[in-house]
Short mmCIF file of N, CA and C in Angstrom, two decimals:
data_model
loop_
_atom_site.label_atom_id
_atom_site.label_comp_id
_atom_site.label_asym_id
_atom_site.label_seq_id
_atom_site.Cartn_x
_atom_site.Cartn_y
_atom_site.Cartn_z
N UNK A 24 11.20 5.20 13.25
CA UNK A 24 10.82 6.67 12.14
C UNK A 24 9.29 6.34 11.92
N UNK A 25 8.60 5.44 11.24
CA UNK A 25 7.35 5.21 10.76
C UNK A 25 6.29 6.15 11.82
N UNK A 26 6.56 6.07 13.03
CA UNK A 26 5.79 6.89 14.16
C UNK A 26 5.80 8.09 13.93
N UNK A 27 7.09 8.77 13.60
CA UNK A 27 7.39 10.18 13.28
C UNK A 27 6.38 10.20 12.07
N UNK A 28 6.49 9.81 10.85
CA UNK A 28 5.61 10.22 9.80
C UNK A 28 4.46 9.76 9.81
N UNK A 29 3.70 8.73 10.85
CA UNK A 29 2.58 8.98 11.07
C UNK A 29 1.90 9.90 11.82
N UNK A 30 2.83 10.25 12.89
CA UNK A 30 2.33 11.39 13.27
C UNK A 30 1.95 12.59 12.53
N UNK A 31 3.25 12.92 11.72
CA UNK A 31 3.09 13.98 10.88
C UNK A 31 1.73 14.23 9.90
N UNK A 32 1.75 12.76 9.51
CA UNK A 32 0.38 12.78 8.35
C UNK A 32 -1.06 12.98 9.05
N UNK A 33 -1.07 12.25 10.42
CA UNK A 33 -2.19 12.41 11.14
C UNK A 33 -2.45 14.01 11.62
N UNK A 34 -1.42 14.54 12.19
CA UNK A 34 -1.56 16.05 12.53
C UNK A 34 -1.92 16.77 11.36
N UNK A 35 -1.41 16.62 10.10
CA UNK A 35 -1.94 17.53 8.95
C UNK A 35 -3.28 17.27 8.40
N UNK A 36 -3.73 15.70 8.54
CA UNK A 36 -5.04 15.46 8.63
C UNK A 36 -6.28 16.31 9.22
N UNK A 37 -5.62 16.23 10.62
CA UNK A 37 -6.56 16.88 11.72
C UNK A 37 -6.52 18.43 11.31
N UNK A 38 -5.49 18.85 10.99
CA UNK A 38 -5.29 20.48 10.78
C UNK A 38 -6.25 20.82 9.73
N UNK A 39 -6.64 19.85 8.48
CA UNK A 39 -7.30 20.13 7.49
C UNK A 39 -8.87 20.19 7.83
N UNK A 40 -9.38 19.60 9.14
CA UNK A 40 -10.77 19.19 9.18
C UNK A 40 -11.45 20.58 9.47
N UNK A 41 -12.58 20.87 8.79
CA UNK A 41 -13.27 21.78 9.45
C UNK A 41 -14.04 21.60 10.73
N UNK A 42 -14.60 22.62 11.25
CA UNK A 42 -15.23 22.37 12.63
C UNK A 42 -16.36 21.21 12.42
N UNK A 43 -16.90 21.30 11.22
CA UNK A 43 -18.07 20.46 11.25
C UNK A 43 -17.40 19.15 10.86
N UNK A 44 -16.34 18.71 10.57
CA UNK A 44 -15.38 17.41 10.52
C UNK A 44 -14.77 17.06 11.69
N UNK A 45 -14.85 17.89 12.63
CA UNK A 45 -13.72 17.52 13.80
C UNK A 45 -14.17 16.58 14.31
N UNK A 46 -15.50 16.32 15.05
CA UNK A 46 -15.98 15.49 15.60
C UNK A 46 -15.92 13.89 14.80
N UNK A 47 -14.57 13.43 15.60
CA UNK A 47 -14.71 12.06 14.78
C UNK A 47 -15.68 11.11 15.61
N UNK A 48 -16.02 11.45 17.10
CA UNK A 48 -17.01 10.59 17.49
C UNK A 48 -18.21 11.44 18.05
N UNK A 49 -19.35 11.11 17.76
CA UNK A 49 -20.17 12.11 18.73
C UNK A 49 -20.77 11.10 19.77
N UNK A 50 -21.07 11.99 20.87
CA UNK A 50 -21.52 11.44 21.99
C UNK A 50 -23.14 11.77 21.86
N UNK A 51 -23.99 11.00 22.69
CA UNK A 51 -25.39 11.34 22.96
C UNK A 51 -25.14 12.52 24.35
N UNK A 52 -26.41 13.15 24.48
CA UNK A 52 -26.66 14.16 25.21
C UNK A 52 -26.27 13.36 26.56
N UNK A 53 -26.02 14.06 27.84
CA UNK A 53 -26.34 13.57 29.04
C UNK A 53 -27.38 14.49 29.79
N UNK A 54 -28.68 13.91 29.98
CA UNK A 54 -30.09 14.48 30.68
C UNK A 54 -29.44 15.46 31.58
N UNK A 55 -28.82 15.02 32.60
CA UNK A 55 -28.79 16.12 33.54
C UNK A 55 -27.90 17.43 33.26
N UNK A 56 -27.21 17.62 31.99
CA UNK A 56 -26.73 18.72 31.41
C UNK A 56 -27.86 19.62 31.35
N UNK A 57 -29.25 19.37 31.25
CA UNK A 57 -30.33 20.51 31.05
C UNK A 57 -30.17 21.16 32.28
N UNK A 58 -29.63 20.82 33.29
CA UNK A 58 -29.95 21.66 34.59
C UNK A 58 -29.18 23.31 33.99
N UNK A 59 -27.98 22.84 33.33
CA UNK A 59 -27.08 24.28 32.69
C UNK A 59 -28.38 25.02 31.67
N UNK A 60 -29.40 24.73 31.56
CA UNK A 60 -30.52 25.51 30.45
C UNK A 60 -30.98 26.78 31.30
N UNK A 61 -31.21 27.99 30.51
CA UNK A 61 -31.86 28.91 31.26
C UNK A 61 -33.43 28.90 30.97
N UNK A 62 -33.88 28.17 30.00
CA UNK A 62 -35.08 27.99 29.62
C UNK A 62 -35.24 26.30 29.09
N UNK A 63 -36.33 25.45 29.28
CA UNK A 63 -36.81 24.40 28.65
C UNK A 63 -38.05 24.28 28.09
N UNK A 64 -38.53 24.27 26.80
CA UNK A 64 -39.74 24.52 26.23
C UNK A 64 -40.28 23.20 25.48
N UNK A 65 -41.55 22.99 25.05
CA UNK A 65 -41.90 22.16 24.31
C UNK A 65 -42.44 23.21 23.26
N UNK A 66 -42.15 23.22 21.81
CA UNK A 66 -42.23 24.12 20.90
C UNK A 66 -42.30 23.57 19.75
N UNK A 67 -42.91 24.30 18.85
CA UNK A 67 -43.05 23.98 17.55
C UNK A 67 -41.63 24.86 16.66
N UNK A 68 -41.05 24.28 15.69
CA UNK A 68 -39.59 24.85 15.04
C UNK A 68 -40.22 25.68 14.02
N UNK A 69 -40.07 26.83 13.62
CA UNK A 69 -40.61 27.48 12.68
C UNK A 69 -39.25 28.37 11.87
N UNK A 70 -39.72 28.77 10.62
CA UNK A 70 -38.63 29.84 9.94
C UNK A 70 -37.19 29.30 10.22
N UNK A 71 -36.76 28.25 10.00
CA UNK A 71 -35.61 27.41 9.95
C UNK A 71 -34.63 27.57 8.75
N UNK A 72 -33.54 28.40 9.31
CA UNK A 72 -32.48 28.56 7.89
C UNK A 72 -31.08 28.61 8.36
N UNK A 73 -30.26 28.08 7.55
CA UNK A 73 -28.89 28.60 8.06
C UNK A 73 -28.14 29.58 7.52
N UNK A 74 -27.70 30.28 8.13
CA UNK A 74 -27.19 31.63 7.68
C UNK A 74 -25.48 31.74 7.93
N UNK A 75 -24.74 31.77 7.11
CA UNK A 75 -23.24 31.42 7.48
C UNK A 75 -22.91 30.12 8.04
N UNK A 76 -22.50 30.44 9.27
CA UNK A 76 -22.08 29.13 9.95
C UNK A 76 -22.76 28.86 11.16
N UNK A 77 -23.86 29.11 11.21
CA UNK A 77 -25.16 28.90 12.24
C UNK A 77 -26.62 28.79 11.82
N UNK A 78 -27.53 28.23 12.42
CA UNK A 78 -28.70 28.31 12.20
C UNK A 78 -29.49 29.33 12.86
N UNK A 79 -30.51 29.68 12.36
CA UNK A 79 -31.73 30.47 13.02
C UNK A 79 -33.22 30.01 12.97
N UNK A 80 -33.81 30.11 13.73
CA UNK A 80 -35.07 29.72 13.58
C UNK A 80 -36.14 30.31 14.86
N UNK A 81 -37.26 30.20 14.89
CA UNK A 81 -38.14 30.65 15.88
C UNK A 81 -38.80 29.31 16.68
N UNK A 82 -39.17 29.44 17.74
CA UNK A 82 -39.60 28.46 18.54
C UNK A 82 -41.25 28.95 18.94
N UNK A 83 -42.22 28.32 18.36
CA UNK A 83 -43.58 28.76 19.10
C UNK A 83 -43.86 27.72 20.07
N UNK A 84 -43.84 28.45 21.50
CA UNK A 84 -43.97 27.73 22.58
C UNK A 84 -45.20 27.09 22.87
N UNK A 85 -45.33 25.74 23.28
CA UNK A 85 -46.58 25.17 23.62
C UNK A 85 -46.49 25.19 25.14
N UNK A 86 -45.42 24.76 25.88
CA UNK A 86 -45.35 24.73 27.28
C UNK A 86 -43.82 25.04 27.66
N UNK A 87 -43.96 25.68 28.87
CA UNK A 87 -42.78 25.85 29.26
C UNK A 87 -42.22 24.92 30.50
N UNK A 88 -41.51 24.26 30.45
CA UNK A 88 -40.90 23.54 31.38
C UNK A 88 -39.81 24.10 32.62
N UNK A 89 -38.98 25.01 32.12
CA UNK A 89 -38.24 25.92 32.99
C UNK A 89 -37.98 27.31 32.36
N UNK A 90 -37.87 27.94 32.98
CA UNK A 90 -37.41 29.85 32.96
C UNK A 90 -38.67 30.39 32.66
N UNK A 91 -38.51 31.44 31.91
CA UNK A 91 -39.64 32.18 31.82
C UNK A 91 -39.53 33.12 30.45
N UNK A 92 -39.50 32.36 29.20
CA UNK A 92 -39.36 32.75 27.72
C UNK A 92 -40.63 33.19 27.44
N UNK A 93 -40.53 34.13 26.25
CA UNK A 93 -41.60 34.79 25.81
C UNK A 93 -42.36 33.46 24.61
N UNK A 94 -43.21 33.67 24.12
CA UNK A 94 -44.40 32.78 23.37
C UNK A 94 -43.57 32.15 22.12
N UNK A 95 -42.87 33.37 21.60
CA UNK A 95 -42.02 33.01 20.19
C UNK A 95 -40.66 33.41 20.74
N UNK A 96 -39.75 32.46 20.65
CA UNK A 96 -38.50 32.59 21.10
C UNK A 96 -37.52 32.42 19.71
N UNK A 97 -36.69 33.88 19.45
CA UNK A 97 -35.86 33.50 18.42
C UNK A 97 -34.84 32.93 18.84
N UNK A 98 -34.15 32.21 18.21
CA UNK A 98 -33.03 31.01 18.47
C UNK A 98 -31.84 31.28 17.28
N UNK A 99 -30.69 31.05 17.63
CA UNK A 99 -29.48 30.84 16.95
C UNK A 99 -28.75 29.39 17.38
N UNK A 100 -28.34 28.76 16.46
CA UNK A 100 -27.50 27.44 17.10
C UNK A 100 -26.42 27.47 16.47
N UNK A 101 -25.22 27.42 17.13
CA UNK A 101 -23.82 27.46 16.50
C UNK A 101 -23.10 26.36 16.22
N UNK A 102 -23.43 25.11 16.95
CA UNK A 102 -23.08 23.95 16.62
C UNK A 102 -22.66 23.46 15.30
N UNK A 103 -21.62 22.97 15.04
CA UNK A 103 -21.59 22.07 13.84
C UNK A 103 -22.40 21.35 13.36
N UNK A 104 -23.15 20.50 14.23
CA UNK A 104 -24.03 19.58 13.87
C UNK A 104 -25.50 19.72 13.25
N UNK A 105 -25.97 21.20 13.51
CA UNK A 105 -27.12 21.82 13.11
C UNK A 105 -27.21 21.26 11.58
N UNK A 106 -26.11 21.41 10.64
CA UNK A 106 -26.56 21.17 9.47
C UNK A 106 -27.03 19.52 9.25
N UNK A 107 -26.49 18.53 10.03
CA UNK A 107 -27.19 17.35 9.83
C UNK A 107 -28.39 17.06 10.09
N UNK A 108 -28.88 17.82 11.14
CA UNK A 108 -30.10 17.54 11.92
C UNK A 108 -31.39 17.97 10.87
N UNK A 109 -32.13 16.85 10.84
CA UNK A 109 -33.35 17.20 9.78
C UNK A 109 -34.41 18.05 10.96
N UNK A 110 -35.09 19.35 10.54
CA UNK A 110 -36.00 19.83 11.39
C UNK A 110 -37.32 19.18 10.85
N UNK A 111 -37.70 18.49 11.57
CA UNK A 111 -39.21 17.73 11.59
C UNK A 111 -40.03 18.59 11.98
N UNK A 112 -40.97 18.23 11.35
CA UNK A 112 -42.72 19.33 11.77
C UNK A 112 -42.82 18.19 13.16
N UNK A 113 -43.72 18.92 13.85
CA UNK A 113 -44.01 18.56 15.24
C UNK A 113 -43.13 19.39 16.45
N UNK A 114 -43.88 18.76 17.44
CA UNK A 114 -43.35 19.77 18.91
C UNK A 114 -41.88 18.88 19.07
N UNK A 115 -41.06 19.81 19.83
CA UNK A 115 -39.75 19.21 20.03
C UNK A 115 -39.49 20.02 21.48
N UNK A 116 -38.73 19.14 22.44
CA UNK A 116 -38.18 19.79 23.46
C UNK A 116 -36.92 20.33 23.14
N UNK A 117 -37.04 21.85 23.78
CA UNK A 117 -35.44 22.49 23.51
C UNK A 117 -35.27 23.05 24.57
N UNK A 118 -33.94 22.81 24.85
CA UNK A 118 -33.20 23.46 26.16
C UNK A 118 -32.44 24.73 25.62
N UNK A 119 -32.44 25.83 26.24
CA UNK A 119 -31.80 26.96 25.35
C UNK A 119 -30.98 27.78 26.48
N UNK A 120 -30.33 28.51 26.18
CA UNK A 120 -29.15 29.52 26.78
C UNK A 120 -29.55 30.81 26.43
N UNK A 121 -29.20 31.73 27.46
CA UNK A 121 -29.73 33.02 27.65
C UNK A 121 -28.39 33.72 26.78
N UNK A 122 -28.79 34.80 25.74
CA UNK A 122 -27.72 35.28 24.84
C UNK A 122 -26.60 35.71 25.34
N UNK A 123 -26.82 36.21 26.41
CA UNK A 123 -25.50 36.68 27.31
C UNK A 123 -24.68 35.64 28.08
N UNK A 124 -25.35 34.25 27.62
CA UNK A 124 -24.09 33.15 28.30
C UNK A 124 -22.76 33.17 28.03
N UNK A 125 -21.88 33.75 28.85
CA UNK A 125 -20.49 33.54 28.70
C UNK A 125 -19.90 32.53 27.80
N UNK A 126 -18.94 32.52 27.01
CA UNK A 126 -18.26 31.77 26.17
C UNK A 126 -16.92 31.26 27.44
N UNK A 127 -17.25 29.94 27.76
CA UNK A 127 -15.80 29.25 28.37
C UNK A 127 -15.65 27.98 27.49
N UNK A 128 -14.51 27.42 28.31
CA UNK A 128 -14.03 26.03 27.81
C UNK A 128 -15.18 25.08 27.80
N UNK A 129 -15.32 24.13 26.83
CA UNK A 129 -16.07 23.26 26.47
C UNK A 129 -15.66 22.13 27.00
N UNK A 130 -16.43 21.24 27.72
CA UNK A 130 -16.17 19.92 28.28
C UNK A 130 -16.96 18.76 27.77
N UNK A 131 -16.30 17.52 28.50
CA UNK A 131 -17.10 16.44 27.85
C UNK A 131 -18.42 16.43 28.47
N UNK A 132 -19.20 15.41 28.06
CA UNK A 132 -20.55 15.52 28.60
C UNK A 132 -20.51 15.10 30.11
N UNK A 133 -21.59 16.21 30.73
CA UNK A 133 -22.06 15.47 32.02
C UNK A 133 -20.89 16.34 33.18
N UNK A 134 -19.95 17.26 32.53
CA UNK A 134 -18.90 17.96 33.36
C UNK A 134 -19.59 19.53 33.48
N UNK A 135 -19.06 20.30 34.24
CA UNK A 135 -19.71 21.86 34.40
C UNK A 135 -19.32 23.00 33.48
N UNK A 136 -18.87 22.32 32.48
CA UNK A 136 -18.23 23.30 31.58
C UNK A 136 -19.61 24.05 30.82
N UNK A 137 -19.37 25.33 30.50
CA UNK A 137 -20.21 25.94 29.66
C UNK A 137 -20.47 25.91 28.14
N UNK A 138 -21.04 26.61 27.48
CA UNK A 138 -21.49 26.44 26.07
C UNK A 138 -21.21 27.75 25.23
N UNK A 139 -21.08 27.31 24.12
CA UNK A 139 -20.80 28.70 23.29
C UNK A 139 -21.79 29.49 22.99
N UNK A 140 -22.08 30.47 22.94
CA UNK A 140 -23.43 31.40 22.80
C UNK A 140 -23.70 31.76 21.33
N UNK A 141 -24.78 32.03 20.95
CA UNK A 141 -25.33 32.29 19.59
C UNK A 141 -24.38 33.64 18.89
N UNK A 142 -23.81 33.47 17.68
CA UNK A 142 -23.26 34.89 17.43
C UNK A 142 -24.08 36.04 17.14
N UNK A 143 -25.26 35.78 17.24
CA UNK A 143 -26.34 36.97 17.41
C UNK A 143 -27.04 36.85 18.59
N UNK A 144 -26.16 37.92 19.43
CA UNK A 144 -26.29 38.18 20.63
C UNK A 144 -27.92 38.43 21.26
N UNK A 145 -28.71 38.59 19.91
CA UNK A 145 -29.96 38.94 20.43
C UNK A 145 -31.08 37.70 20.80
N UNK A 146 -30.35 36.73 20.35
CA UNK A 146 -31.22 35.32 20.22
C UNK A 146 -30.54 34.15 21.21
N UNK A 147 -31.64 33.53 22.02
CA UNK A 147 -31.23 32.44 22.92
C UNK A 147 -30.29 31.20 21.68
N UNK A 148 -29.85 30.36 22.41
CA UNK A 148 -28.79 29.49 22.11
C UNK A 148 -29.24 28.07 22.14
N UNK A 149 -29.45 27.03 21.43
CA UNK A 149 -29.62 25.73 21.75
C UNK A 149 -28.41 25.29 22.88
N UNK A 150 -29.10 24.50 23.64
CA UNK A 150 -27.92 24.04 24.75
C UNK A 150 -27.56 22.82 24.06
N UNK A 151 -26.15 22.76 23.89
CA UNK A 151 -25.44 21.81 23.21
C UNK A 151 -23.76 21.87 23.35
N UNK A 152 -23.27 20.48 24.03
CA UNK A 152 -21.95 20.70 24.01
C UNK A 152 -20.98 20.18 22.46
N UNK A 153 -19.94 20.45 22.46
CA UNK A 153 -19.22 20.03 21.02
C UNK A 153 -19.31 18.86 21.02
N UNK A 154 -19.61 17.98 20.02
CA UNK A 154 -19.58 16.80 19.59
C UNK A 154 -20.58 15.90 20.31
N UNK A 155 -21.70 16.64 20.79
CA UNK A 155 -22.77 15.96 21.28
C UNK A 155 -24.05 16.28 20.64
N UNK A 156 -24.72 15.48 21.08
CA UNK A 156 -26.43 15.65 20.34
C UNK A 156 -26.81 17.06 21.15
N UNK A 157 -27.45 17.64 20.40
CA UNK A 157 -28.39 18.91 20.91
C UNK A 157 -29.24 18.82 21.94
N UNK A 158 -29.97 19.66 22.57
CA UNK A 158 -31.14 19.68 23.63
C UNK A 158 -32.03 20.15 22.71
N UNK A 159 -32.18 19.80 21.26
CA UNK A 159 -33.38 20.07 20.33
C UNK A 159 -34.25 18.51 19.81
N UNK A 160 -35.08 18.10 20.54
CA UNK A 160 -35.60 16.30 20.24
C UNK A 160 -36.76 16.53 20.21
N UNK A 161 -37.34 15.77 19.08
CA UNK A 161 -38.69 15.46 19.24
C UNK A 161 -39.38 15.07 20.32
N UNK A 162 -40.36 15.28 20.70
CA UNK A 162 -40.96 15.03 22.18
C UNK A 162 -41.14 13.36 22.28
N UNK A 163 -41.06 12.59 21.27
CA UNK A 163 -41.29 11.31 21.27
C UNK A 163 -40.26 10.61 21.57
N UNK A 164 -39.03 11.27 21.40
CA UNK A 164 -37.58 10.85 21.74
C UNK A 164 -37.48 9.97 22.75
N UNK A 165 -36.52 9.05 22.86
CA UNK A 165 -36.48 7.96 24.45
C UNK A 165 -35.72 9.11 25.17
N UNK A 166 -35.06 10.19 24.87
CA UNK A 166 -34.21 11.19 26.00
C UNK A 166 -35.04 12.01 26.56
N UNK A 167 -36.13 11.96 26.17
CA UNK A 167 -37.18 13.16 26.75
C UNK A 167 -37.77 13.07 27.77
N UNK A 168 -38.14 11.47 28.42
CA UNK A 168 -38.54 11.27 29.43
C UNK A 168 -37.43 11.18 30.68
N UNK A 169 -36.37 11.04 30.22
CA UNK A 169 -35.09 11.25 31.18
C UNK A 169 -34.78 12.66 31.44
N UNK A 170 -34.83 13.53 30.68
CA UNK A 170 -34.68 14.92 30.38
C UNK A 170 -35.88 15.67 31.45
N UNK A 171 -37.17 14.98 31.27
CA UNK A 171 -38.28 15.52 32.25
C UNK A 171 -38.00 14.98 33.57
N UNK A 172 -37.70 13.68 33.94
CA UNK A 172 -37.42 13.32 35.08
C UNK A 172 -36.27 14.34 35.81
N UNK A 173 -35.12 14.61 35.10
CA UNK A 173 -34.11 15.81 35.89
C UNK A 173 -34.85 17.01 36.04
N UNK A 174 -35.73 17.55 35.44
CA UNK A 174 -36.38 18.79 35.77
C UNK A 174 -37.23 18.60 36.50
N UNK A 175 -37.84 17.35 36.79
CA UNK A 175 -38.69 17.23 38.10
C UNK A 175 -38.20 17.29 39.39
N UNK A 176 -36.78 17.09 39.31
CA UNK A 176 -36.02 16.92 40.61
C UNK A 176 -35.90 18.48 41.17
#
């Protein structure tokens, strides 16, 4: 009997969680997922702001590692973890998806699932799986060298 009551309580708790709270366990990004990116750049984050349920900002590109993006990239970031991330000054490695990337099922890190596009279909979107660290990392982050090794293959 207590199993049934516990299941009901747990179900009600989960149902009340917002998207931002739904990740009970966050996963580190998987460097090989960078292969899904349309563009990868080293850039400075500028004009960062949260608008409704997503963030938007611009990237002033210092160097292009993949793709053919413009020198200034308008970006939207839909994943719930943007509110938790401190936008530090300095250069970041950022992996991006084109605005027209189709929405499909989210998958665990390292799978072939695609990603949620930005709500503003004129902006590129930060590559990030649900409940996983985003591909927007300070250039000194320990994962950057792993990502660069993947891009070199």
